Amino acid sequence: MRRKLVAGNWKMHGSLVANQRLLEALRTACGDLRGVACAVCVPHPYLAQAASVLAGTAVAWGGQNLSEHDSGAYTGEVSGAMLRDFGCRYALVGHSERRALYGERDALVAAKFQAAQRAGLTPILCLGETLDERNQGATEEVVARQLDAVLSVAGVQALSEAVLAYEPVWAIGTGHNATPAQAEKVHEFLRARVAQHDGGLAGKLQILYGGSVKAGNAAELFAMPDVDGGLVGGASLVADDFIAICRAAENAG
Ligand code: PEP
């Protein structure tokens, strides 16, 4: 039985005052969740705040990006070791906004995945197709390519310390989530692809769904057998919504 994980992606939102309220609400509410892990991926300047409010609680935290390099003359970049210094457990890698807006291609995403693991972080590797790609029937081809780029450099064993997040680009921030059946089909495909290399590992791999997960649709998405929780953007900024999504994961078992 895989444990569910609900991870929030705050994107470039927040302030010290607003974060404090949100983090304190999560700290209180997530403490008694059973069988579900929670995390928030916050903007880098707020990692110290997340660490100070969440240390010793049931809520983990992480970064939204990291450099593919371990250190050096890379102005403006943040290394995996720096994220670890602030107690991060997770780092998002290959979020579609990084791929689309910052030109992160598969090889760079794979290098960032490896950098995260070198630093002792658990990468949450985001995969997903655009609407055009879906309409062309290329969904599986796209997510397979994105996954294989990591497998080919890191090897399948690397996935034993990683999380996948299927995030159809057309569902992110649009209010139009994939249906549970659409999500399940891709999750099943991804798990089967990993199983071609290692069936045992594939059975244990957490695959999150992301794309307009809300309090009102989380339960039906998390009820799917291959959906192991969610990566949540907009709804992770509202304490009651994020907590309701965590509760839906708890109830989905
Ligand atoms: C995301 O940012 O990864 C995401 C899924 O956003 P939203 O939940 O707002 O669609």
PDB file of C-alpha atoms and ligand atoms in Angstrom:
ATOM      1  CA  MET A   1       0.000   0.000   0.000  1.00  0.00           C
ATOM      2  CA  ARG A   2       1.491   3.337  -1.022  1.00  0.00           C
ATOM      3  CA  ARG A   3       1.238   6.266   1.362  1.00  0.00           C
ATOM      4  CA  LYS A   4      -0.489   9.299  -0.090  1.00  0.00           C
ATOM      5  CA  LEU A   5       1.344  12.609  -0.373  1.00  0.00           C
ATOM      6  CA  VAL A   6      -0.170  16.051  -0.820  1.00  0.00           C
ATOM      7  CA  ALA A   7       2.378  18.711  -1.749  1.00  0.00           C
ATOM      8  CA  GLY A   8       1.584  22.386  -2.156  1.00  0.00           C
ATOM      9  CA  ASN A   9       3.341  24.491  -4.755  1.00  0.00           C
ATOM     10  CA  TRP A  10       3.079  28.106  -3.700  1.00  0.00           C
ATOM     11  CA  LYS A  11       4.710  29.322  -6.932  1.00  0.00           C
ATOM     12  CA  MET A  12       5.731  33.005  -6.599  1.00  0.00           C
ATOM     13  CA  HIS A  13       3.134  33.855  -3.982  1.00  0.00           C
ATOM     14  CA  GLY A  14       3.366  34.784  -0.340  1.00  0.00           C
ATOM     15  CA  SER A  15       4.645  37.292   2.174  1.00  0.00           C
ATOM     16  CA  LEU A  16       6.041  36.866   5.666  1.00  0.00           C
ATOM     17  CA  VAL A  17       2.704  37.832   7.198  1.00  0.00           C
ATOM     18  CA  ALA A  18       0.472  35.715   4.952  1.00  0.00           C
ATOM     19  CA  ASN A  19       2.824  32.724   5.129  1.00  0.00           C
ATOM     20  CA  GLN A  20       2.861  32.774   8.905  1.00  0.00           C
ATOM     21  CA  ARG A  21      -0.914  32.404   9.067  1.00  0.00           C
ATOM     22  CA  LEU A  22      -0.945  29.663   6.451  1.00  0.00           C
ATOM     23  CA  LEU A  23       1.947  27.673   7.918  1.00  0.00           C
ATOM     24  CA  GLU A  24       0.552  27.861  11.438  1.00  0.00           C
ATOM     25  CA  ALA A  25      -2.833  26.641  10.235  1.00  0.00           C
ATOM     26  CA  LEU A  26      -1.204  23.705   8.439  1.00  0.00           C
ATOM     27  CA  ARG A  27       0.968  22.896  11.431  1.00  0.00           C
ATOM     28  CA  THR A  28      -2.131  22.593  13.605  1.00  0.00           C
ATOM     29  CA  ALA A  29      -4.415  20.774  11.179  1.00  0.00           C
ATOM     30  CA  CYS A  30      -1.987  18.339   9.553  1.00  0.00           C
ATOM     31  CA  GLY A  31      -0.668  16.966  12.849  1.00  0.00           C
ATOM     32  CA  ASP A  32      -3.398  14.377  13.212  1.00  0.00           C
ATOM     33  CA  LEU A  33      -3.613  13.191   9.597  1.00  0.00           C
ATOM     34  CA  ARG A  34      -3.262   9.431   9.282  1.00  0.00           C
ATOM     35  CA  GLY A  35      -1.634   7.699   6.343  1.00  0.00           C
ATOM     36  CA  VAL A  36      -0.970  10.862   4.381  1.00  0.00           C
ATOM     37  CA  ALA A  37       2.148  12.995   4.192  1.00  0.00           C
ATOM     38  CA  CYS A  38       1.950  16.747   3.559  1.00  0.00           C
ATOM     39  CA  ALA A  39       4.512  19.178   2.238  1.00  0.00           C
ATOM     40  CA  VAL A  40       4.739  22.743   0.991  1.00  0.00           C
ATOM     41  CA  CYS A  41       7.151  23.912  -1.705  1.00  0.00           C
ATOM     42  CA  VAL A  42       7.744  27.563  -0.945  1.00  0.00           C
ATOM     43  CA  PRO A  43       9.693  30.366  -2.644  1.00  0.00           C
ATOM     44  CA  HIS A  44      13.363  30.175  -1.613  1.00  0.00           C
ATOM     45  CA  PRO A  45      13.396  33.334   0.543  1.00  0.00           C
ATOM     46  CA  TYR A  46      10.716  31.806   2.758  1.00  0.00           C
ATOM     47  CA  LEU A  47      12.475  28.511   3.443  1.00  0.00           C
ATOM     48  CA  ALA A  48      13.807  29.741   6.775  1.00  0.00           C
ATOM     49  CA  GLN A  49      10.300  30.739   7.799  1.00  0.00           C
ATOM     50  CA  ALA A  50       8.889  27.375   6.737  1.00  0.00           C
ATOM     51  CA  ALA A  51      11.664  25.610   8.655  1.00  0.00           C
ATOM     52  CA  SER A  52      11.043  27.640  11.775  1.00  0.00           C
ATOM     53  CA  VAL A  53       7.270  27.075  11.800  1.00  0.00           C
ATOM     54  CA  LEU A  54       7.219  23.472  10.576  1.00  0.00           C
ATOM     55  CA  ALA A  55      10.285  21.886  12.193  1.00  0.00           C
ATOM     56  CA  GLY A  56       9.242  18.888  14.254  1.00  0.00           C
ATOM     57  CA  THR A  57       5.728  18.815  12.757  1.00  0.00           C
ATOM     58  CA  ALA A  58       4.089  16.452  10.281  1.00  0.00           C
ATOM     59  CA  VAL A  59       4.439  18.944   7.436  1.00  0.00           C
ATOM     60  CA  ALA A  60       7.597  18.766   5.315  1.00  0.00           C
ATOM     61  CA  TRP A  61       8.809  21.545   3.068  1.00  0.00           C
ATOM     62  CA  GLY A  62      10.778  21.904  -0.122  1.00  0.00           C
ATOM     63  CA  GLY A  63      11.989  24.159  -2.896  1.00  0.00           C
ATOM     64  CA  GLN A  64      10.401  24.733  -6.282  1.00  0.00           C
ATOM     65  CA  ASN A  65      13.606  24.601  -8.300  1.00  0.00           C
ATOM     66  CA  LEU A  66      17.339  24.114  -7.890  1.00  0.00           C
ATOM     67  CA  SER A  67      20.521  24.419  -9.895  1.00  0.00           C
ATOM     68  CA  GLU A  68      21.901  21.451 -11.760  1.00  0.00           C
ATOM     69  CA  HIS A  69      25.304  22.484 -10.341  1.00  0.00           C
ATOM     70  CA  ASP A  70      26.488  21.821  -6.800  1.00  0.00           C
ATOM     71  CA  SER A  71      28.248  25.190  -6.343  1.00  0.00           C
ATOM     72  CA  GLY A  72      30.143  27.792  -8.314  1.00  0.00           C
ATOM     73  CA  ALA A  73      29.811  31.002 -10.284  1.00  0.00           C
ATOM     74  CA  TYR A  74      26.120  30.698 -11.134  1.00  0.00           C
ATOM     75  CA  THR A  75      24.654  34.035 -10.122  1.00  0.00           C
ATOM     76  CA  GLY A  76      21.088  33.847  -8.926  1.00  0.00           C
ATOM     77  CA  GLU A  77      21.021  30.081  -8.633  1.00  0.00           C
ATOM     78  CA  VAL A  78      20.305  27.974  -5.554  1.00  0.00           C
ATOM     79  CA  SER A  79      21.944  24.598  -4.991  1.00  0.00           C
ATOM     80  CA  GLY A  80      20.477  21.406  -3.597  1.00  0.00           C
ATOM     81  CA  ALA A  81      22.837  21.631  -0.608  1.00  0.00           C
ATOM     82  CA  MET A  82      21.449  25.091   0.177  1.00  0.00           C
ATOM     83  CA  LEU A  83      17.922  23.679   0.171  1.00  0.00           C
ATOM     84  CA  ARG A  84      19.098  20.919   2.501  1.00  0.00           C
ATOM     85  CA  ASP A  85      20.693  23.521   4.778  1.00  0.00           C
ATOM     86  CA  PHE A  86      17.190  24.890   5.309  1.00  0.00           C
ATOM     87  CA  GLY A  87      15.768  21.459   6.061  1.00  0.00           C
ATOM     88  CA  CYS A  88      14.044  20.810   2.751  1.00  0.00           C
ATOM     89  CA  ARG A  89      12.943  17.265   2.092  1.00  0.00           C
ATOM     90  CA  TYR A  90      11.660  17.870  -1.441  1.00  0.00           C
ATOM     91  CA  ALA A  91      12.485  19.837  -4.572  1.00  0.00           C
ATOM     92  CA  LEU A  92      10.179  20.223  -7.538  1.00  0.00           C
ATOM     93  CA  VAL A  93      11.977  19.394 -10.763  1.00  0.00           C
ATOM     94  CA  GLY A  94      10.711  20.028 -14.268  1.00  0.00           C
ATOM     95  CA  HIS A  95       7.535  21.894 -13.358  1.00  0.00           C
ATOM     96  CA  SER A  96       5.808  22.830 -16.606  1.00  0.00           C
ATOM     97  CA  GLU A  97       6.218  26.538 -15.814  1.00  0.00           C
ATOM     98  CA  ARG A  98       9.991  25.996 -15.642  1.00  0.00           C
ATOM     99  CA  ARG A  99       9.894  24.005 -18.859  1.00  0.00           C
ATOM    100  CA  ALA A 100       7.717  26.489 -20.753  1.00  0.00           C
ATOM    101  CA  LEU A 101       8.813  29.860 -19.340  1.00  0.00           C
ATOM    102  CA  TYR A 102      12.483  29.201 -18.569  1.00  0.00           C
ATOM    103  CA  GLY A 103      13.345  26.834 -21.388  1.00  0.00           C
ATOM    104  CA  GLU A 104      14.138  23.846 -19.197  1.00  0.00           C
ATOM    105  CA  ARG A 105      14.510  20.939 -21.546  1.00  0.00           C
ATOM    106  CA  ASP A 106      14.482  17.247 -20.681  1.00  0.00           C
ATOM    107  CA  ALA A 107      18.281  16.976 -20.296  1.00  0.00           C
ATOM    108  CA  LEU A 108      18.425  19.925 -17.901  1.00  0.00           C
ATOM    109  CA  VAL A 109      15.511  18.562 -15.899  1.00  0.00           C
ATOM    110  CA  ALA A 110      17.351  15.244 -15.637  1.00  0.00           C
ATOM    111  CA  ALA A 111      20.502  17.041 -14.441  1.00  0.00           C
ATOM    112  CA  LYS A 112      18.455  18.895 -11.814  1.00  0.00           C
ATOM    113  CA  PHE A 113      16.879  15.614 -10.722  1.00  0.00           C
ATOM    114  CA  GLN A 114      20.356  14.193 -10.161  1.00  0.00           C
ATOM    115  CA  ALA A 115      21.548  17.345  -8.379  1.00  0.00           C
ATOM    116  CA  ALA A 116      18.592  17.083  -5.989  1.00  0.00           C
ATOM    117  CA  GLN A 117      19.440  13.491  -5.159  1.00  0.00           C
ATOM    118  CA  ARG A 118      23.142  14.268  -4.722  1.00  0.00           C
ATOM    119  CA  ALA A 119      22.097  16.754  -2.046  1.00  0.00           C
ATOM    120  CA  GLY A 120      19.857  14.241  -0.284  1.00  0.00           C
ATOM    121  CA  LEU A 121      16.596  15.785  -1.480  1.00  0.00           C
ATOM    122  CA  THR A 122      13.647  13.843  -2.835  1.00  0.00           C
ATOM    123  CA  PRO A 123      12.888  15.226  -6.298  1.00  0.00           C
ATOM    124  CA  ILE A 124       9.255  15.552  -7.307  1.00  0.00           C
ATOM    125  CA  LEU A 125       9.612  15.089 -11.048  1.00  0.00           C
ATOM    126  CA  CYS A 126       6.807  16.832 -12.961  1.00  0.00           C
ATOM    127  CA  LEU A 127       5.655  15.379 -16.282  1.00  0.00           C
ATOM    128  CA  GLY A 128       2.809  16.389 -18.538  1.00  0.00           C
ATOM    129  CA  GLU A 129       1.553  17.194 -21.986  1.00  0.00           C
ATOM    130  CA  THR A 130       0.179  20.409 -23.452  1.00  0.00           C
ATOM    131  CA  LEU A 131      -3.350  20.614 -24.819  1.00  0.00           C
ATOM    132  CA  ASP A 132      -2.049  20.417 -28.396  1.00  0.00           C
ATOM    133  CA  GLU A 133      -0.083  17.302 -27.568  1.00  0.00           C
ATOM    134  CA  ARG A 134      -3.140  15.705 -25.958  1.00  0.00           C
ATOM    135  CA  ASN A 135      -5.305  16.606 -28.939  1.00  0.00           C
ATOM    136  CA  GLN A 136      -2.747  15.001 -31.223  1.00  0.00           C
ATOM    137  CA  GLY A 137      -2.919  11.806 -29.159  1.00  0.00           C
ATOM    138  CA  ALA A 138       0.681  12.282 -28.023  1.00  0.00           C
ATOM    139  CA  THR A 139       0.164  12.284 -24.237  1.00  0.00           C
ATOM    140  CA  GLU A 140       1.884   8.966 -23.580  1.00  0.00           C
ATOM    141  CA  GLU A 141       4.697   9.726 -25.991  1.00  0.00           C
ATOM    142  CA  VAL A 142       5.407  13.038 -24.223  1.00  0.00           C
ATOM    143  CA  VAL A 143       5.375  11.764 -20.642  1.00  0.00           C
ATOM    144  CA  ALA A 144       7.408   8.706 -21.673  1.00  0.00           C
ATOM    145  CA  ARG A 145      10.020  10.969 -23.254  1.00  0.00           C
ATOM    146  CA  GLN A 146      10.160  13.158 -20.144  1.00  0.00           C
ATOM    147  CA  LEU A 147      10.464  10.126 -17.858  1.00  0.00           C
ATOM    148  CA  ASP A 148      13.000   8.333 -20.031  1.00  0.00           C
ATOM    149  CA  ALA A 149      15.257  11.410 -20.075  1.00  0.00           C
ATOM    150  CA  VAL A 150      15.669  10.944 -16.319  1.00  0.00           C
ATOM    151  CA  LEU A 151      15.836   7.144 -16.395  1.00  0.00           C
ATOM    152  CA  SER A 152      18.553   7.175 -19.031  1.00  0.00           C
ATOM    153  CA  VAL A 153      20.933   9.269 -16.914  1.00  0.00           C
ATOM    154  CA  ALA A 154      19.885   8.410 -13.367  1.00  0.00           C
ATOM    155  CA  GLY A 155      18.775   4.788 -13.781  1.00  0.00           C
ATOM    156  CA  VAL A 156      15.561   3.241 -12.531  1.00  0.00           C
ATOM    157  CA  GLN A 157      16.875   2.760  -8.971  1.00  0.00           C
ATOM    158  CA  ALA A 158      16.954   6.543  -8.608  1.00  0.00           C
ATOM    159  CA  LEU A 159      13.159   6.477  -8.618  1.00  0.00           C
ATOM    160  CA  SER A 160      13.169   4.649  -5.287  1.00  0.00           C
ATOM    161  CA  GLU A 161      14.017   8.041  -3.728  1.00  0.00           C
ATOM    162  CA  ALA A 162      11.791  10.200  -5.920  1.00  0.00           C
ATOM    163  CA  VAL A 163       8.174  11.096  -6.548  1.00  0.00           C
ATOM    164  CA  LEU A 164       6.505  11.558  -9.944  1.00  0.00           C
ATOM    165  CA  ALA A 165       3.836  14.173 -10.543  1.00  0.00           C
ATOM    166  CA  TYR A 166       1.654  13.891 -13.624  1.00  0.00           C
ATOM    167  CA  GLU A 167       0.614  17.443 -14.371  1.00  0.00           C
ATOM    168  CA  PRO A 168      -1.190  17.971 -17.656  1.00  0.00           C
ATOM    169  CA  VAL A 169      -0.212  21.496 -18.681  1.00  0.00           C
ATOM    170  CA  TRP A 170      -3.775  22.286 -19.796  1.00  0.00           C
ATOM    171  CA  ALA A 171      -5.031  21.620 -16.275  1.00  0.00           C
ATOM    172  CA  ILE A 172      -2.537  23.760 -14.359  1.00  0.00           C
ATOM    173  CA  GLY A 173      -4.065  26.942 -13.036  1.00  0.00           C
ATOM    174  CA  THR A 174      -6.974  26.697 -15.456  1.00  0.00           C
ATOM    175  CA  GLY A 175      -9.690  25.342 -13.178  1.00  0.00           C
ATOM    176  CA  HIS A 176     -10.116  22.415 -15.607  1.00  0.00           C
ATOM    177  CA  ASN A 177      -8.741  19.326 -13.943  1.00  0.00           C
ATOM    178  CA  ALA A 178      -8.207  16.047 -15.725  1.00  0.00           C
ATOM    179  CA  THR A 179     -11.053  13.668 -15.040  1.00  0.00           C
ATOM    180  CA  PRO A 180     -10.191  10.871 -12.637  1.00  0.00           C
ATOM    181  CA  ALA A 181     -10.235   8.447 -15.582  1.00  0.00           C
ATOM    182  CA  GLN A 182      -7.889  10.634 -17.649  1.00  0.00           C
ATOM    183  CA  ALA A 183      -5.484  10.955 -14.735  1.00  0.00           C
ATOM    184  CA  GLU A 184      -5.615   7.252 -13.922  1.00  0.00           C
ATOM    185  CA  LYS A 185      -4.849   6.276 -17.527  1.00  0.00           C
ATOM    186  CA  VAL A 186      -1.614   8.274 -17.542  1.00  0.00           C
ATOM    187  CA  HIS A 187      -0.613   7.231 -14.027  1.00  0.00           C
ATOM    188  CA  GLU A 188      -1.143   3.602 -14.965  1.00  0.00           C
ATOM    189  CA  PHE A 189       0.936   4.116 -18.091  1.00  0.00           C
ATOM    190  CA  LEU A 190       3.796   5.717 -16.122  1.00  0.00           C
ATOM    191  CA  ARG A 191       3.788   2.967 -13.519  1.00  0.00           C
ATOM    192  CA  ALA A 192       3.809   0.301 -16.216  1.00  0.00           C
ATOM    193  CA  ARG A 193       6.721   2.021 -17.921  1.00  0.00           C
ATOM    194  CA  VAL A 194       8.746   1.988 -14.703  1.00  0.00           C
ATOM    195  CA  ALA A 195       7.671  -1.627 -14.146  1.00  0.00           C
ATOM    196  CA  GLN A 196       9.343  -2.582 -17.417  1.00  0.00           C
ATOM    197  CA  HIS A 197      12.597  -1.878 -15.540  1.00  0.00           C
ATOM    198  CA  ASP A 198      11.655  -2.869 -12.001  1.00  0.00           C
ATOM    199  CA  GLY A 199       8.198  -4.099 -11.031  1.00  0.00           C
ATOM    200  CA  GLY A 200       8.776  -3.944  -7.276  1.00  0.00           C
ATOM    201  CA  LEU A 201       9.954  -0.368  -7.427  1.00  0.00           C
ATOM    202  CA  ALA A 202       7.070   0.645  -9.692  1.00  0.00           C
ATOM    203  CA  GLY A 203       4.603  -0.749  -7.176  1.00  0.00           C
ATOM    204  CA  LYS A 204       6.034   1.482  -4.450  1.00  0.00           C
ATOM    205  CA  LEU A 205       6.489   4.639  -6.518  1.00  0.00           C
ATOM    206  CA  GLN A 206       4.296   7.593  -5.502  1.00  0.00           C
ATOM    207  CA  ILE A 207       2.706   9.238  -8.535  1.00  0.00           C
ATOM    208  CA  LEU A 208       0.882  12.476  -7.722  1.00  0.00           C
ATOM    209  CA  TYR A 209      -1.693  14.172  -9.891  1.00  0.00           C
ATOM    210  CA  GLY A 210      -1.469  17.948 -10.332  1.00  0.00           C
ATOM    211  CA  GLY A 211      -3.678  20.361 -12.240  1.00  0.00           C
ATOM    212  CA  SER A 212      -6.535  22.284 -10.609  1.00  0.00           C
ATOM    213  CA  VAL A 213      -6.888  19.948  -7.654  1.00  0.00           C
ATOM    214  CA  LYS A 214      -9.456  21.506  -5.332  1.00  0.00           C
ATOM    215  CA  ALA A 215     -11.294  20.532  -2.176  1.00  0.00           C
ATOM    216  CA  GLY A 216     -14.260  19.584  -4.367  1.00  0.00           C
ATOM    217  CA  ASN A 217     -12.506  17.213  -6.787  1.00  0.00           C
ATOM    218  CA  ALA A 218      -9.671  15.771  -4.672  1.00  0.00           C
ATOM    219  CA  ALA A 219     -11.606  12.803  -3.305  1.00  0.00           C
ATOM    220  CA  GLU A 220     -12.565  11.427  -6.708  1.00  0.00           C
ATOM    221  CA  LEU A 221      -9.050  11.902  -8.093  1.00  0.00           C
ATOM    222  CA  PHE A 222      -7.400  10.293  -5.063  1.00  0.00           C
ATOM    223  CA  ALA A 223      -9.796   7.347  -5.265  1.00  0.00           C
ATOM    224  CA  MET A 224      -8.075   6.204  -8.453  1.00  0.00           C
ATOM    225  CA  PRO A 225      -5.802   3.217  -7.794  1.00  0.00           C
ATOM    226  CA  ASP A 226      -2.666   4.755  -9.296  1.00  0.00           C
ATOM    227  CA  VAL A 227      -3.162   8.303  -8.000  1.00  0.00           C
ATOM    228  CA  ASP A 228      -1.115   8.588  -4.824  1.00  0.00           C
ATOM    229  CA  GLY A 229      -1.981  12.143  -3.879  1.00  0.00           C
ATOM    230  CA  GLY A 230      -1.679  15.573  -5.389  1.00  0.00           C
ATOM    231  CA  LEU A 231       0.597  18.429  -6.294  1.00  0.00           C
ATOM    232  CA  VAL A 232      -1.534  21.462  -5.563  1.00  0.00           C
ATOM    233  CA  GLY A 233      -0.925  25.019  -6.767  1.00  0.00           C
ATOM    234  CA  GLY A 234      -3.637  27.628  -6.230  1.00  0.00           C
ATOM    235  CA  ALA A 235      -5.561  25.714  -3.574  1.00  0.00           C
ATOM    236  CA  SER A 236      -2.413  25.304  -1.463  1.00  0.00           C
ATOM    237  CA  LEU A 237      -2.480  29.033  -0.711  1.00  0.00           C
ATOM    238  CA  VAL A 238      -5.749  28.792   1.210  1.00  0.00           C
ATOM    239  CA  ALA A 239      -5.329  26.901   4.474  1.00  0.00           C
ATOM    240  CA  ASP A 240      -8.862  25.475   4.622  1.00  0.00           C
ATOM    241  CA  ASP A 241      -8.693  24.283   1.013  1.00  0.00           C
ATOM    242  CA  PHE A 242      -5.303  22.655   1.358  1.00  0.00           C
ATOM    243  CA  ILE A 243      -6.332  20.984   4.618  1.00  0.00           C
ATOM    244  CA  ALA A 244      -9.528  19.689   2.973  1.00  0.00           C
ATOM    245  CA  ILE A 245      -7.417  18.213   0.156  1.00  0.00           C
ATOM    246  CA  CYS A 246      -5.145  16.541   2.716  1.00  0.00           C
ATOM    247  CA  ARG A 247      -8.236  15.126   4.440  1.00  0.00           C
ATOM    248  CA  ALA A 248      -9.508  13.787   1.104  1.00  0.00           C
ATOM    249  CA  ALA A 249      -6.174  11.979   0.706  1.00  0.00           C
ATOM    250  CA  GLU A 250      -6.488  10.609   4.215  1.00  0.00           C
ATOM    251  CA  ASN A 251      -9.994   9.312   3.534  1.00  0.00           C
ATOM    252  CA  ALA A 252      -8.943   7.802   0.219  1.00  0.00           C
ATOM    253  CA  GLY A 253      -6.596   5.611   2.253  1.00  0.00           C
TER     254      GLY A 253
HETATM  255  C1  PEP B   1       0.970  23.412  -9.954  1.00  0.00           C
HETATM  256  O1  PEP B   1       1.403  24.546  -9.834  1.00  0.00           O
HETATM  257  O2  PEP B   1       1.744  22.459  -9.952  1.00  0.00           O
HETATM  258  C2  PEP B   1      -0.478  23.234 -10.083  1.00  0.00           C
HETATM  259  C3  PEP B   1      -0.929  22.022 -10.252  1.00  0.00           C
HETATM  260  O3  PEP B   1      -1.253  24.368 -10.017  1.00  0.00           O
HETATM  261  P1  PEP B   1      -2.870  24.406  -9.847  1.00  0.00           P
HETATM  262  O4  PEP B   1      -3.218  23.446  -8.734  1.00  0.00           O
HETATM  263  O5  PEP B   1      -3.156  25.811  -9.488  1.00  0.00           O
HETATM  264  O6  PEP B   1      -3.460  23.975 -11.149  1.00  0.00           O
END
